[in-house]
Tab-separated table of C-alpha atoms and ligand atoms in Angstrom:
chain	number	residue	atom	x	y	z
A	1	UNK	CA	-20.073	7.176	-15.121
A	2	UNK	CA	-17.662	4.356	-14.965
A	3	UNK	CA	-14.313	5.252	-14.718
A	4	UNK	CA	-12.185	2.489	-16.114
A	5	UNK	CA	-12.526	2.138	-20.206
A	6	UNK	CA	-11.590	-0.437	-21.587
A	7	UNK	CA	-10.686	0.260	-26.053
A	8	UNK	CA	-12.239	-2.911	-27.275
A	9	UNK	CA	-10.790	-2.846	-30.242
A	10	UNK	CA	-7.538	-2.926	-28.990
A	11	UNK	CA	-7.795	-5.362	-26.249
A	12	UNK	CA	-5.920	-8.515	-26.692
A	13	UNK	CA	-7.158	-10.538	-24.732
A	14	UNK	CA	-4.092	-11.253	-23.210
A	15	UNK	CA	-5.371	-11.534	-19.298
A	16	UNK	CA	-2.609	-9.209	-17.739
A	17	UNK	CA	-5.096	-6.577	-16.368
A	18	UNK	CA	-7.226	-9.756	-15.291
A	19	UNK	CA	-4.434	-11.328	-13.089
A	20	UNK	CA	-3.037	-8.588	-11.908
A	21	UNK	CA	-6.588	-7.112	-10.364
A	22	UNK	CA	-6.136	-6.768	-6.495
A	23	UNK	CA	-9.879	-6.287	-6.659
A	24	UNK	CA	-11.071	-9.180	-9.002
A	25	UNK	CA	-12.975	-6.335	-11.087
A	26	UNK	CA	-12.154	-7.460	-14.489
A	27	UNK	CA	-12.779	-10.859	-16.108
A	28	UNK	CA	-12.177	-12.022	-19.965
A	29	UNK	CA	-15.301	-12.667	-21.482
A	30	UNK	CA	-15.344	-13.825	-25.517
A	31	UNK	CA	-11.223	-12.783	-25.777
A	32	UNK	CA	-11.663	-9.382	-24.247
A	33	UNK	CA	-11.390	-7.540	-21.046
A	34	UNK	CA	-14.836	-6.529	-19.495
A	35	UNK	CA	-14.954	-4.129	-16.615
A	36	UNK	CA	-17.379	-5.987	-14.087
A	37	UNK	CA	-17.772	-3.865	-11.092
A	38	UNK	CA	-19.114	-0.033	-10.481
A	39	UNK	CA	-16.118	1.454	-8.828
A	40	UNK	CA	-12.854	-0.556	-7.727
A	41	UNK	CA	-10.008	1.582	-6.153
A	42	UNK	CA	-8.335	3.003	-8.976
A	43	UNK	CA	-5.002	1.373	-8.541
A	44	UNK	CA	-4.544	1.890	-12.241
A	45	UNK	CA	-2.313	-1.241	-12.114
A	46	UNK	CA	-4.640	-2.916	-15.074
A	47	UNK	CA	-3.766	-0.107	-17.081
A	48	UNK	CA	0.214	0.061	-16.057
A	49	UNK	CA	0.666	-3.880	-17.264
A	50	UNK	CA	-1.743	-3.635	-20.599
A	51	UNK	CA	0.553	-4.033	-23.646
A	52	UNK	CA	-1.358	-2.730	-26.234
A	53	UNK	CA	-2.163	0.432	-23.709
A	54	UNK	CA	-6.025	-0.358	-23.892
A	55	UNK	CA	-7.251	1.021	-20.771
A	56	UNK	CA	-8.054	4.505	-19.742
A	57	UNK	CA	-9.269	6.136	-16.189
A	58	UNK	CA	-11.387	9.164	-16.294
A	59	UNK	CA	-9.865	12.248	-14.531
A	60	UNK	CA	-6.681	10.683	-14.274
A	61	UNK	CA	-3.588	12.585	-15.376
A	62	UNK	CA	-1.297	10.337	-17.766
A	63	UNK	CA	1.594	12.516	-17.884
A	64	UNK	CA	2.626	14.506	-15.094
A	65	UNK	CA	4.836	16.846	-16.545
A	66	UNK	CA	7.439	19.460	-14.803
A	67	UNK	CA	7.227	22.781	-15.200
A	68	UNK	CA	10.232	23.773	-14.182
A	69	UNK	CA	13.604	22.838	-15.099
A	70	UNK	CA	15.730	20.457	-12.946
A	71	UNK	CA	18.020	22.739	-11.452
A	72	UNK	CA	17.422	26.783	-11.158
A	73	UNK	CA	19.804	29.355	-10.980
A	74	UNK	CA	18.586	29.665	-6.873
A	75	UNK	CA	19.473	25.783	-6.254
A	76	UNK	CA	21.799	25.282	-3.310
A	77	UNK	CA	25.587	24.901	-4.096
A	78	UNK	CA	26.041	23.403	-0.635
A	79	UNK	CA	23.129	20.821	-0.788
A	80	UNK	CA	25.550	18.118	-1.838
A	81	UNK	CA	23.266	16.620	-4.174
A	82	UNK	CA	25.664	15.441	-6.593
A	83	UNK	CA	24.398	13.904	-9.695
A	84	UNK	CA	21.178	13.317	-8.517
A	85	UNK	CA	18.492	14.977	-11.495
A	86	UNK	CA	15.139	15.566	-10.909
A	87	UNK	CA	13.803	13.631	-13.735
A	88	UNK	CA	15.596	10.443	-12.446
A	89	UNK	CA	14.078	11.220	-9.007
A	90	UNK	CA	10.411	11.595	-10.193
A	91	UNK	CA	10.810	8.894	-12.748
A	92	UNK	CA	11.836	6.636	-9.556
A	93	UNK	CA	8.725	7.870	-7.699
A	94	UNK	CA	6.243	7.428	-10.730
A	95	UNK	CA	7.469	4.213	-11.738
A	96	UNK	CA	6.940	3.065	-8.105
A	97	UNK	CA	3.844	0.875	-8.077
A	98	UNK	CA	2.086	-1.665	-5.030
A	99	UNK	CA	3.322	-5.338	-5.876
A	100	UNK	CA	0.683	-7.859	-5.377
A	101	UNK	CA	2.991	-11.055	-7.506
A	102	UNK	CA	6.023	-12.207	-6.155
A	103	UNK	CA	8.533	-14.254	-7.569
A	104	UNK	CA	9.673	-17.520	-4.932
A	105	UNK	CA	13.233	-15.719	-4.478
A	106	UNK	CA	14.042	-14.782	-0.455
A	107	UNK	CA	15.625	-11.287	-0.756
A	108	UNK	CA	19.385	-10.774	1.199
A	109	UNK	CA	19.132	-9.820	4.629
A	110	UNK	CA	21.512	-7.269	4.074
A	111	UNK	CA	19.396	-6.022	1.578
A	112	UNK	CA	17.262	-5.637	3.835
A	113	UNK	CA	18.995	-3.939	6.705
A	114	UNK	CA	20.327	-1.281	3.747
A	115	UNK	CA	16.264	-0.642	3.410
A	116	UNK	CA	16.446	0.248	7.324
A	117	UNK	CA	19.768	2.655	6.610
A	118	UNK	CA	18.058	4.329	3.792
A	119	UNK	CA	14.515	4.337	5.692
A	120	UNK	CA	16.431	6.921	8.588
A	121	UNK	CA	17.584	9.401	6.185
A	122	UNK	CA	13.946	11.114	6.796
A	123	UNK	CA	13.830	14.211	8.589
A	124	UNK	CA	12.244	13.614	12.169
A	125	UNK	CA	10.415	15.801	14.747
A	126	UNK	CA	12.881	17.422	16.926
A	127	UNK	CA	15.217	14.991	15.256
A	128	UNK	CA	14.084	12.440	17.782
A	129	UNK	CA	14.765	9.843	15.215
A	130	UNK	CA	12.025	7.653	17.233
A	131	UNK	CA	11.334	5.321	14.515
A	132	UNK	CA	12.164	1.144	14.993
A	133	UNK	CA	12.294	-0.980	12.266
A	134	UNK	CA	11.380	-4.485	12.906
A	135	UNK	CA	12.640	-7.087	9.673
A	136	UNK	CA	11.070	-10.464	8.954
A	137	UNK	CA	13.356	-11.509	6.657
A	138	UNK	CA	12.358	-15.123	5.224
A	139	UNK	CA	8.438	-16.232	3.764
A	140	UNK	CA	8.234	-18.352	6.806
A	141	UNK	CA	8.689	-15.493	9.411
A	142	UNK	CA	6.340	-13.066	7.187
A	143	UNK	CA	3.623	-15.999	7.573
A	144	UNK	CA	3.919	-16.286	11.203
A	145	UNK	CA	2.581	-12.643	11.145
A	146	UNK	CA	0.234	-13.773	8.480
A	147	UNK	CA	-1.452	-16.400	9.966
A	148	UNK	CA	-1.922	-14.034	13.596
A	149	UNK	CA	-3.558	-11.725	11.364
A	150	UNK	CA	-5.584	-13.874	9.610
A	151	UNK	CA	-7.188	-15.401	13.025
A	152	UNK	CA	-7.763	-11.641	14.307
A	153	UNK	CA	-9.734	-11.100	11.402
A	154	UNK	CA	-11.592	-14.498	11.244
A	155	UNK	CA	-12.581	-13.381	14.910
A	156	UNK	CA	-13.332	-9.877	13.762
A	157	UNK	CA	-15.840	-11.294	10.922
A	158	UNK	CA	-17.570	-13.586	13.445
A	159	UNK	CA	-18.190	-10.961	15.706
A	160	UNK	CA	-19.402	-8.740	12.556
A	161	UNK	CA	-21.346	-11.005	11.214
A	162	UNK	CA	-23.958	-11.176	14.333
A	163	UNK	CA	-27.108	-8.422	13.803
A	164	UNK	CA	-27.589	-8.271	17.247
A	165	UNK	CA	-23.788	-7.836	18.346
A	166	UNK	CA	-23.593	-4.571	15.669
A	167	UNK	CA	-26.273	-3.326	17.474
A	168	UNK	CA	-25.016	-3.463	20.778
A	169	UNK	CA	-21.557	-2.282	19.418
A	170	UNK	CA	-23.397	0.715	17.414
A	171	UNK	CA	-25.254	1.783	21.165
A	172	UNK	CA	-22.040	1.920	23.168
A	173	UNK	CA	-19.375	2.845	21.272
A	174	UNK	CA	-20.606	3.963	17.604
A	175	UNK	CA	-20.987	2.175	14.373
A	176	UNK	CA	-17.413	0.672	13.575
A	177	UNK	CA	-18.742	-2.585	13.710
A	178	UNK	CA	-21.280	-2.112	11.384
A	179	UNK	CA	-19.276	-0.179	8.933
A	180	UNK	CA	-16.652	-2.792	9.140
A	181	UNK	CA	-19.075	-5.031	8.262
A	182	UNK	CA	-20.618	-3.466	5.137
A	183	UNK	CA	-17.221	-2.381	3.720
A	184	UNK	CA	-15.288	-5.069	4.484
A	185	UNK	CA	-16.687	-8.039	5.715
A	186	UNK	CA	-17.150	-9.818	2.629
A	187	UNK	CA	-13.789	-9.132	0.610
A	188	UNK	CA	-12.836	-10.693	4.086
A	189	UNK	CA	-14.246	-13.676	4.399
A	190	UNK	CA	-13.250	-14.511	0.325
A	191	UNK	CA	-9.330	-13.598	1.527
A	192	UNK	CA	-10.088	-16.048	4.504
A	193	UNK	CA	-11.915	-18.858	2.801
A	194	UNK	CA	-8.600	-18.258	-0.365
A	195	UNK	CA	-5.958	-17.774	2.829
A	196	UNK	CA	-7.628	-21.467	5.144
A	197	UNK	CA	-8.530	-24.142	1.959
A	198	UNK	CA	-6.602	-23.124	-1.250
A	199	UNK	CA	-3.566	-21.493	0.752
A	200	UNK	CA	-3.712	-18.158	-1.501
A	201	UNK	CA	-1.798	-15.170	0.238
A	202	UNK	CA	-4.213	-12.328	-0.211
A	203	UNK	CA	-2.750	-10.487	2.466
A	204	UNK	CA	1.099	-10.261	1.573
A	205	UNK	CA	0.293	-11.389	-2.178
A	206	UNK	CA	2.898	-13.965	-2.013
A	207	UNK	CA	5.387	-11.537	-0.477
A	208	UNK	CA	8.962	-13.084	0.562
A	209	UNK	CA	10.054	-10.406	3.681
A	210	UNK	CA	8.518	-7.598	5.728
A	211	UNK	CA	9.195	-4.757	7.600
A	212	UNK	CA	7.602	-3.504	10.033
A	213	UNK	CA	8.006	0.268	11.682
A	214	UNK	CA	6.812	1.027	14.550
A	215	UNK	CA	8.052	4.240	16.723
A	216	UNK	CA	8.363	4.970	20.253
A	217	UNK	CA	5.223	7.389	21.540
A	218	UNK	CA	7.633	9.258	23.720
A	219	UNK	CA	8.453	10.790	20.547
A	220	UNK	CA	6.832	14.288	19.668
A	221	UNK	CA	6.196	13.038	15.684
A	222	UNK	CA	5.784	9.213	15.619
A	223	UNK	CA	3.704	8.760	12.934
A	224	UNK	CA	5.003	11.300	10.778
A	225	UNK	CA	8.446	9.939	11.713
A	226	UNK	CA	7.652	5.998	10.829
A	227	UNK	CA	5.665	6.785	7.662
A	228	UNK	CA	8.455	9.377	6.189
A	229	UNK	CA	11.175	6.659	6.835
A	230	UNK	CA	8.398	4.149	5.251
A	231	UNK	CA	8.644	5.708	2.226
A	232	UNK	CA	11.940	5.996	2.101
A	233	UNK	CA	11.915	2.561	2.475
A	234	UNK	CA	9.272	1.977	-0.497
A	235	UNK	CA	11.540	4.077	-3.377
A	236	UNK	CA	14.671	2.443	-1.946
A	237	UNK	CA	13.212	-1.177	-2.762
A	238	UNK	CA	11.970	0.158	-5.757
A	239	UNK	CA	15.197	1.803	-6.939
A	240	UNK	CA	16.522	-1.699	-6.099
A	241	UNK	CA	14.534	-3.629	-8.195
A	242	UNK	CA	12.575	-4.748	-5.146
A	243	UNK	CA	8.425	-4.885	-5.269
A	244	UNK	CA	7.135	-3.371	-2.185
A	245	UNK	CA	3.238	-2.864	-0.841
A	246	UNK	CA	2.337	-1.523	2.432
A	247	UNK	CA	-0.150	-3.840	3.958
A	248	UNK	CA	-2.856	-1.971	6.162
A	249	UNK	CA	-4.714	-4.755	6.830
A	250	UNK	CA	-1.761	-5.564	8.991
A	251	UNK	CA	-1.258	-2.824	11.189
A	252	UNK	CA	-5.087	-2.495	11.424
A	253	UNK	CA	-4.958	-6.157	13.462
A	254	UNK	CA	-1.360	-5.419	15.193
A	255	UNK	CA	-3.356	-1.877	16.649
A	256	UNK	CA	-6.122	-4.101	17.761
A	257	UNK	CA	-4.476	-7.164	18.820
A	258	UNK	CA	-1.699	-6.831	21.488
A	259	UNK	CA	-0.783	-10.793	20.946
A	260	UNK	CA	0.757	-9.951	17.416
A	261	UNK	CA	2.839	-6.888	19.197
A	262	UNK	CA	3.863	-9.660	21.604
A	263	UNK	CA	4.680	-11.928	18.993
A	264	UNK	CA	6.655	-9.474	17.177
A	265	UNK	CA	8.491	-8.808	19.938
A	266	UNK	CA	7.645	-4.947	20.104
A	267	UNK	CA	7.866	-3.383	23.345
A	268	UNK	CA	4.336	-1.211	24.872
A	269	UNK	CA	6.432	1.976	24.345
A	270	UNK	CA	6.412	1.538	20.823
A	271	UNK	CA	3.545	2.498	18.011
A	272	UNK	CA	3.592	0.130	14.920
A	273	UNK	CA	2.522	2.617	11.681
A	274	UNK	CA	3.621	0.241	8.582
A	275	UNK	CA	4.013	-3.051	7.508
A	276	UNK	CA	5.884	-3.192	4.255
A	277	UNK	CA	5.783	-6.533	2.438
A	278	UNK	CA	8.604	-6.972	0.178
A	279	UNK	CA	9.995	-9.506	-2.129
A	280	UNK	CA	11.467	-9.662	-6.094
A	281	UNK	CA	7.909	-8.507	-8.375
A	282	UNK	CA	6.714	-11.081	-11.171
A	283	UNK	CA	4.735	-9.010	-12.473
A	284	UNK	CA	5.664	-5.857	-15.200
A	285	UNK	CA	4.393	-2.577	-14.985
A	286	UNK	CA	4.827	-1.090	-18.639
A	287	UNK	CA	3.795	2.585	-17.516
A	288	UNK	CA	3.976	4.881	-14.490
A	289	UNK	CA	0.950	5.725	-12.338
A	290	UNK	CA	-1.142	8.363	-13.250
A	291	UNK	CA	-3.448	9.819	-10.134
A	292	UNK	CA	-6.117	11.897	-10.263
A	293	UNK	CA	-5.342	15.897	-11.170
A	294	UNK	CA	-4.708	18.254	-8.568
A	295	UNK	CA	-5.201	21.700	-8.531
A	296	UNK	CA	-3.456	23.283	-5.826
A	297	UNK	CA	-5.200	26.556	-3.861
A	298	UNK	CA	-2.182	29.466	-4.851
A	299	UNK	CA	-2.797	31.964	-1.608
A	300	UNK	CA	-1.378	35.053	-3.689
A	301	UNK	CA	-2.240	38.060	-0.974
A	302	UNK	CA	-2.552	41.369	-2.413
A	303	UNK	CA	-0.788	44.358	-0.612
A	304	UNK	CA	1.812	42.376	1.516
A	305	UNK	CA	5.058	44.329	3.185
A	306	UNK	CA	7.646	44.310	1.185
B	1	FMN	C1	-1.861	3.341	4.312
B	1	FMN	C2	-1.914	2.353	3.168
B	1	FMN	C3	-2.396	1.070	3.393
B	1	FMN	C4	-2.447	0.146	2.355
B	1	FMN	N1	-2.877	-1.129	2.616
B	1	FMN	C5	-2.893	-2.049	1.618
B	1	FMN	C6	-3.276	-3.400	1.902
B	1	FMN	O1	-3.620	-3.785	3.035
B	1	FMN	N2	-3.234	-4.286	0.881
B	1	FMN	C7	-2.837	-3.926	-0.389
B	1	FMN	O2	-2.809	-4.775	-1.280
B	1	FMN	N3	-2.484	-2.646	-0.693
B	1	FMN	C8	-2.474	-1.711	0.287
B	1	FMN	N4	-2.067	-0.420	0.022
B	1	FMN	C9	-1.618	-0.060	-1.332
B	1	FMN	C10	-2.630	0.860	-2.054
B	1	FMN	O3	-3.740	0.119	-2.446
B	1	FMN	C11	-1.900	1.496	-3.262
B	1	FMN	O4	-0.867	2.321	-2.775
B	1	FMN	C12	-2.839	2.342	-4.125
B	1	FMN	O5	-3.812	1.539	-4.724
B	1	FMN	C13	-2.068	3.079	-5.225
B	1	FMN	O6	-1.355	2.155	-6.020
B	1	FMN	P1	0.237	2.249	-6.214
B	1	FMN	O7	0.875	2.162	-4.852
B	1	FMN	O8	0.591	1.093	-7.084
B	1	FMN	O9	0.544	3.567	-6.873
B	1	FMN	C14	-2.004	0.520	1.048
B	1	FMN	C15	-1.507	1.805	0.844
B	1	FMN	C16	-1.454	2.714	1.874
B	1	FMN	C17	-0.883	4.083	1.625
């Protein structure tokens, strides 16, 4: 079954769900939308910009609606959360979306150090507060990262793209190679070819900063740690009027290549876990993500001790 629907009969024909595709998987054909692929992600981001509300995902919940009132009766006097309403926190979170269009404006760089003050208000393991936050704060710093993981991933598709090399790979070490190359090779080589002759930024989507966070192994959490403060960081940009995307592509080739640590001027000690791209949206969402529903297991054990 195909999971995107498109209502024909609404459809505009206005191009918003076309342009703001991260996967190319719709096109306009006659002055309406047309779902071309099997199976894209799912980012329902077609669906958030639509203005006439035309598109539907199977098994996706559009309203995620509370039970529970914002405050009970057994809420903490002494948690200090002042005004702060649940509603306004969840509506924060849903309306939260990836940005993949960026507007030309460089955001502050005190902006962007309040991102880092905001990002270490996460709990920690042990409270080692391990985390580092690394800022890039103009387009032209972001690139230099972007064009270091660009060439580790033109290397990457040369090596992926030789039968016999897979092979070899596949015998020693296992079949990363060779699912690299099925999975991703080709949306690669497009971003490439997009990234080297018409200068299109597939990989920050135009973004104007970054942040990276990386956190030092010593620490008993450090993954946990960096992505916690990460999305911290992601619903303070938001809450900011700040676009934000993490971009694994990124720390995929900063894992792999120890040249872009160097670069970026992280020390050996240190793990990177996110890159966060950042920079004012162009683009609109209209409505909040919906994600697929979740039914939680409820462990209710009969005959516990009081
Ligand atoms: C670990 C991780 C890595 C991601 N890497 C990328 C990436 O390299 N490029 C990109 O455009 N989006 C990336 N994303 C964004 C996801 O595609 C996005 O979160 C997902 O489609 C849901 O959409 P939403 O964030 O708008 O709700 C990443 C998200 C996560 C959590």
């Amino acid at each position: 079954m195909i999971p995107l629907r498109i209502d024909k009969s609404r459809c505009v024909g206005c191009g918003s769900c076309v342009d703001v595709c991260p996967y190319d998987a719709l096109k306009l054909i006659e002055g309406k939308a047309v779902y071309q692929l099997e199976s894209c992600f799912l980012c329902g981001h077609c669906r958030a910009v639509c203005p006439v509300d035309a598109l539907v995902i199977a098994g996706f919940e559009p309203q995620l609606e509370l039970k529970t009132s914002p405050r009970t009766e057994h809420s903490s006097k002494a948690s200090n959360v002042g005004d702060t309403k649940t509603s306004t926190l969840v509506a924060l979170m849903r309306s939260r979306r990836s940005c993949r269009n960026y507007r030309d404006t460089e955001v502050a760089l005190e902006v962007l150090e309040d991102l880092v003050k905001i990002a270490i208000t996460a709990p920690s393991g042990t409270n080692s507060q391990g985390w580092r936050f690394t800022i890039l704060p103009t387009r032209g710093d972001l690139m230099v990262l972007g064009a270091m993981v660009a060439d580790y991933y033109r290397k990457l598709n040369r090596m992926a793209r030789n039968p016999l090399l897979r092979c070899l790979v596949k015998y020693f070490t296992g079949d990363s190679l060779g699912r690299y190359y099925r999975n991703y090779y080709a949306s690669v080589s497009e971003a490439l070819y997009q990234w080297d002759d018409m200068g299109v930024d597939r990989l920050f989507h135009g973004a104007t900063a970054g942040i990276l966070v990386t956190a030092k192994l010593s620490s008993s959490c450090p993954a946990e740690d960096a992505l916690l403060a990460t999305q911290n960081i992601l619903l303070g940009a938001h809450s900011m009027g700040l676009g934000s995307c993490l971009i694994g592509f990124a720390v995929e080739a900063m894992k792999r290549d120890s040249r872009i640590i160097k670069k970026m001027q992280i020390p050996q000690t240190e793990q990177i876990y996110s890159v966060i791209a950042l920079g004012f949206p162009d683009v609109e969402f209209l409505r909040p993500a919906d994600r697929k529903v979740v039914m939680p297991r409820i462990l209710a054990f009969p005959n516990q001790p009081a």
